[in-house]
Structures are given as structure tokens and as C-alpha cells.
């Protein structure tokens, strides 16, 4: 089955700096890669996603890149703010009878220091 | 309505109790999911319903029993749980086979005493 590795497990950055979180996946059939942000005590929130027919996607300060050949994808956050502090999970989805279950990475705890 | 709702928010139950968790969505989604999340871990898939039929059961113990009464509702019936079952239980919904996006509810924090 699919296996998703996520690095780093913790990341501290100064406010205004950029943060990059990287994930690799094992199943070349995976075609959907979302990123979730989870603040303490709250639900995982879908913040951006990318499909395998696209190499990069951007939404304001957040961008995701995908390298299908190397089977890795990354989340980039620019001009970080204290409210970006949270746990970020990457995930990959492999078609399976149309139910597309997500396989999650172990998460990255991002701390933005004011 | 673009939300997935869950009740209750918190639940404390003894090992001999029977309780149910409820999830509701009104986005017309045809896939609904139950996840279990322990502290500092990613969500762990338990069950998937697609078009109101159970399509994935990730080897979950029988003390957890899912039910999908209609396309908007998803229940998780709990019986004879163990303390190690204490966790955040998350429901999610997705548009179905042609769409992989999943949207999570706020979760039920379950404590088994």
C-alpha cells in the first residue's frame, strides 16, 4: 500500500521567514496530494491540494510543488505569521474503487516566532 | 452549508457503556469517513461509506460499529470500549468517486474510563 514520509517533524521559523515542509510517497499511482493544517484542539483543515497533472499550485502565501518522477511534494509558506503556527499534515490518495482514502504523513509542528 | 458537524463535542464513558457518535453533512457528498486521531499523530482511517454502503473497514475491532442511515448522516456506535480507545474521533465527507477532497468535522473527544 501507499506510504507517505514527512519531514521535518518540527520546524521553527522567525516571523516573516519562509517555511518548507517535504513529503515523499511510494505509490506511483497516487494522483491527489492535499495539505491539512491542524491547530491545537481543532479539526484538520484543507489548505491547499495538487493533482498529478499539475507541477505547482499557489494560493496567496501558500504554494505546493509536485515532482512525480521523484515522488515528492512540498508545502511552501512565505512571509510566515504567528497564526501559521500549527501541525501540518501531507497526504496522498490512490484510487481504490473510487473511495480515494487518504494516507497521511506523520505531521510537522510549525512554530512561528514573533 | 459547507460544514461537517459532529455531536457530542466531548464524551466520557465507562467500559461497560453504550454510546453513539453522530456526524452530519449537507453538502451532497456521497462519501463519508470515520477517523481516529491520537495525540500528536495523524488521523487514522477506520471506515469509509460510499453511497451509503460500507466500502472500507480498516480491521477495526467490533466494539466500533458504523452506521449510515442516509446520505447526510453517519453514526459510530460504541460498546465495551477500552481505555486505549480514548482519542479524537473525526468524521469527514467527500464528494465521492471523482473527487478526492475530504472535509473534516470538528471531532468528538472521547475518554474511556
Short mmCIF file of C-alpha atoms in Angstrom, two decimals:
data_model
loop_
_atom_site.label_atom_id
_atom_site.label_comp_id
_atom_site.label_asym_id
_atom_site.label_seq_id
_atom_site.Cartn_x
_atom_site.Cartn_y
_atom_site.Cartn_z
CA UNK A 1 0.00 0.00 0.00
CA UNK A 2 0.86 3.68 -0.07
CA UNK A 3 3.42 5.05 2.41
CA UNK A 4 3.93 8.78 2.99
CA UNK A 5 7.03 10.14 4.72
CA UNK A 6 7.05 13.75 6.00
CA UNK A 7 9.97 15.92 7.12
CA UNK A 8 10.83 17.68 9.31
CA UNK A 9 8.77 16.63 12.32
CA UNK A 10 9.25 20.07 13.91
CA UNK A 11 10.14 23.40 12.35
CA UNK A 12 10.72 26.78 13.97
CA UNK A 13 11.00 29.94 11.89
CA UNK A 14 11.12 33.65 12.61
CA UNK A 15 8.07 35.65 11.66
CA UNK A 16 8.41 36.83 8.07
CA UNK A 17 10.69 33.98 7.02
CA UNK A 18 9.66 31.12 4.73
CA UNK A 19 8.85 27.57 5.81
CA UNK A 20 9.16 24.44 3.68
CA UNK A 21 7.77 21.01 4.53
CA UNK A 22 8.56 18.00 2.35
CA UNK A 23 6.78 14.70 1.74
CA UNK A 24 7.59 11.63 -0.29
CA UNK A 25 5.19 8.90 -1.37
CA UNK A 26 5.72 5.35 -2.53
CA UNK A 27 2.83 4.51 -4.87
CA UNK A 28 3.27 5.95 -8.36
CA UNK A 29 -0.49 5.51 -8.89
CA UNK A 30 -1.27 8.23 -6.31
CA UNK A 31 -2.75 11.25 -8.06
CA UNK A 32 -4.02 13.63 -5.38
CA UNK A 33 -1.94 15.36 -2.71
CA UNK A 34 -3.65 17.58 -0.13
CA UNK A 35 -2.18 19.52 2.78
CA UNK A 36 -4.06 19.94 6.05
CA UNK A 37 -3.43 22.44 8.85
CA UNK A 38 -4.49 21.43 12.35
CA UNK A 39 -4.43 23.96 15.16
CA UNK A 40 -4.46 22.72 18.73
CA UNK A 41 -7.82 21.20 19.64
CA UNK A 42 -9.30 21.85 16.19
CA UNK A 43 -10.15 19.86 13.09
CA UNK A 44 -7.69 19.27 10.22
CA UNK A 45 -8.41 21.98 7.67
CA UNK A 46 -7.70 21.52 3.97
CA UNK A 47 -5.46 24.44 2.97
CA UNK A 48 -4.22 23.51 -0.48
CA UNK A 49 -4.04 20.48 -2.76
CA UNK A 50 -2.46 19.43 -6.02
CA UNK A 51 -3.21 16.76 -8.58
CA UNK A 52 -0.68 14.74 -10.52
CA UNK A 53 -1.31 16.57 -13.78
CA UNK A 54 -0.03 19.85 -12.25
CA UNK A 55 3.51 20.70 -11.11
CA UNK A 56 2.82 23.73 -8.91
CA UNK A 57 -0.13 25.50 -7.33
CA UNK A 58 -0.19 28.75 -5.39
CA UNK A 59 -2.75 30.43 -3.13
CA UNK A 60 -1.56 33.73 -1.67
CA UNK A 61 1.29 32.89 0.75
CA UNK A 62 0.97 29.14 0.33
CA UNK A 63 2.29 27.06 -2.56
CA UNK A 64 2.65 23.37 -3.24
CA UNK A 65 5.03 21.75 -5.73
CA UNK A 66 4.93 18.19 -7.04
CA UNK A 67 7.71 16.14 -8.64
CA UNK A 68 6.08 12.98 -9.99
CA UNK A 69 9.35 11.47 -11.16
CA UNK A 70 10.93 11.72 -7.73
CA UNK A 71 7.60 11.07 -5.99
CA UNK A 72 7.83 14.02 -3.68
CA UNK A 73 5.79 17.13 -2.98
CA UNK A 74 6.39 20.16 -0.80
CA UNK A 75 4.48 22.89 1.00
CA UNK A 76 5.94 26.38 0.92
CA UNK A 77 4.70 29.14 3.22
CA UNK A 78 6.13 32.61 2.62
CA UNK A 79 6.07 35.63 4.96
CA UNK A 80 5.10 33.43 7.89
CA UNK A 81 2.89 34.85 10.63
CA UNK A 82 2.28 33.65 14.21
CA UNK A 83 -1.15 32.34 13.16
CA UNK A 84 0.58 29.91 10.80
CA UNK A 85 1.75 28.00 13.89
CA UNK A 86 0.05 24.58 13.76
CA UNK A 87 0.62 20.97 12.80
CA UNK A 88 0.67 20.41 9.05
CA UNK A 89 -0.14 17.01 7.52
CA UNK A 90 0.53 16.00 3.95
CA UNK A 91 -1.44 13.15 2.40
CA UNK A 92 -1.63 11.10 -0.76
CA UNK A 93 -4.59 9.44 -2.36
CA UNK A 94 -4.53 6.33 -4.50
CA UNK A 95 -7.69 5.43 -6.43
CA UNK A 96 -9.30 2.40 -4.80
CA UNK A 97 -12.71 1.54 -6.13
CA UNK A 98 -13.44 5.23 -6.23
CA UNK A 99 -13.28 5.76 -2.48
CA UNK A 100 -9.92 7.53 -2.59
CA UNK A 101 -8.84 7.04 1.05
CA UNK A 102 -6.09 9.38 2.17
CA UNK A 103 -2.75 8.17 3.56
CA UNK A 104 -1.27 10.82 5.87
CA UNK A 105 2.28 11.74 6.72
CA UNK A 106 3.18 11.92 10.41
CA UNK A 107 2.88 15.69 10.58
CA UNK A 108 5.14 18.72 11.03
CA UNK A 109 4.74 21.01 14.02
CA UNK A 110 5.46 24.53 12.75
CA UNK A 111 6.21 27.27 15.24
CA UNK A 112 6.44 30.86 14.01
CA UNK A 113 8.32 33.01 16.49
CA UNK A 114 7.29 36.66 16.66
CA UNK B 1 -23.91 24.77 4.16
CA UNK B 2 -20.24 23.88 3.76
CA UNK B 3 -19.68 22.25 7.11
CA UNK B 4 -19.46 18.82 8.60
CA UNK B 5 -20.92 18.76 12.11
CA UNK B 6 -20.35 16.24 14.88
CA UNK B 7 -22.01 15.59 18.22
CA UNK B 8 -21.20 15.41 21.01
CA UNK B 9 -18.04 17.54 21.30
CA UNK B 10 -16.85 15.62 24.34
CA UNK B 11 -17.83 12.21 25.69
CA UNK B 12 -16.74 10.37 28.80
CA UNK B 13 -17.87 6.77 29.06
CA UNK B 14 -17.18 3.73 31.14
CA UNK B 15 -16.03 0.44 29.67
CA UNK B 16 -19.49 -1.10 30.03
CA UNK B 17 -21.41 1.79 28.47
CA UNK B 18 -23.02 2.00 25.04
CA UNK B 19 -22.88 5.36 23.29
CA UNK B 20 -23.08 6.76 19.77
CA UNK B 21 -21.22 9.47 17.90
CA UNK B 22 -23.08 11.39 15.21
CA UNK B 23 -21.93 13.17 12.07
CA UNK B 24 -23.93 15.20 9.59
CA UNK B 25 -23.18 16.95 6.30
CA UNK B 26 -25.44 18.81 3.88
CA UNK B 27 -23.00 19.32 1.03
CA UNK B 28 -24.47 16.49 -1.06
CA UNK B 29 -21.30 14.47 -0.54
CA UNK B 30 -21.61 10.74 -1.25
CA UNK B 31 -18.56 9.51 0.67
CA UNK B 32 -18.26 9.69 4.46
CA UNK B 33 -15.39 8.61 6.67
CA UNK B 34 -14.57 7.88 10.29
CA UNK B 35 -11.04 8.55 11.53
CA UNK B 36 -9.42 8.10 14.92
CA UNK B 37 -6.70 10.54 15.98
CA UNK B 38 -4.42 10.08 18.96
CA UNK B 39 -2.41 13.00 20.35
CA UNK B 40 0.48 14.11 18.13
CA UNK B 41 -0.44 11.56 15.44
CA UNK B 42 -2.13 11.84 12.04
CA UNK B 43 -5.75 10.79 11.55
CA UNK B 44 -6.07 7.02 11.16
CA UNK B 45 -8.79 5.73 8.82
CA UNK B 46 -11.42 3.45 10.37
CA UNK B 47 -14.34 3.20 7.95
CA UNK B 48 -15.46 4.52 4.57
CA UNK B 49 -19.03 4.71 3.33
CA UNK B 50 -19.67 5.33 -0.33
CA UNK B 51 -23.23 5.90 -1.49
CA UNK B 52 -24.41 4.76 1.96
CA UNK B 53 -22.66 1.40 1.66
CA UNK B 54 -19.70 0.38 3.80
CA UNK B 55 -16.81 0.08 1.37
CA UNK B 56 -13.75 0.07 3.62
CA UNK B 57 -13.32 -1.33 7.14
CA UNK B 58 -9.71 -0.97 8.22
CA UNK B 59 -9.70 -4.02 10.53
CA UNK B 60 -11.40 -2.07 13.29
CA UNK B 61 -12.48 -4.05 16.41
CA UNK B 62 -16.15 -4.97 16.53
CA UNK B 63 -16.68 -2.76 19.59
CA UNK B 64 -16.88 0.04 16.99
CA UNK B 65 -19.95 -0.29 14.76
CA UNK B 66 -20.61 2.23 11.99
CA UNK B 67 -23.99 3.05 10.50
CA UNK B 68 -25.02 5.27 7.60
CA UNK B 69 -28.81 5.83 7.83
CA UNK B 70 -28.85 8.16 4.81
CA UNK B 71 -26.50 10.14 2.61
CA UNK B 72 -26.27 13.03 5.13
CA UNK B 73 -25.78 11.10 8.36
CA UNK B 74 -23.09 8.86 9.74
CA UNK B 75 -23.07 7.24 13.18
CA UNK B 76 -20.45 5.36 15.14
CA UNK B 77 -21.86 3.07 17.82
CA UNK B 78 -19.55 2.32 20.72
CA UNK B 79 -19.78 -0.61 23.11
CA UNK B 80 -17.40 -2.16 25.64
CA UNK B 81 -14.56 0.21 24.78
CA UNK B 82 -11.12 0.08 26.34
CA UNK B 83 -9.15 3.00 27.85
CA UNK B 84 -6.77 2.87 24.85
CA UNK B 85 -9.74 3.81 22.64
CA UNK B 86 -9.64 7.30 24.13
CA UNK B 87 -8.94 9.66 21.22
CA UNK B 88 -10.37 12.34 18.97
CA UNK B 89 -12.87 10.77 16.56
CA UNK B 90 -13.15 12.70 13.33
CA UNK B 91 -15.80 12.40 10.67
CA UNK B 92 -15.08 13.57 7.14
CA UNK B 93 -17.05 13.80 3.93
CA UNK B 94 -16.07 13.92 0.29
CA UNK B 95 -17.85 14.39 -2.99
CA UNK B 96 -17.31 10.77 -3.97
CA UNK B 97 -15.51 8.67 -6.55
CA UNK B 98 -14.50 11.50 -8.87
CA UNK B 99 -13.31 13.84 -6.15
CA UNK B 100 -10.65 13.13 -3.55
CA UNK B 101 -11.14 16.21 -1.35
CA UNK B 102 -12.19 15.40 2.19
CA UNK B 103 -13.56 17.88 4.70
CA UNK B 104 -13.37 17.13 8.39
CA UNK B 105 -15.84 17.76 11.17
CA UNK B 106 -14.67 19.24 14.50
CA UNK B 107 -14.42 15.81 16.10
CA UNK B 108 -15.62 14.17 19.30
CA UNK B 109 -13.06 13.90 22.08
CA UNK B 110 -13.73 10.54 23.69
CA UNK B 111 -12.42 9.49 27.09
CA UNK B 112 -12.94 5.89 28.22
CA UNK B 113 -12.63 5.39 31.98
#
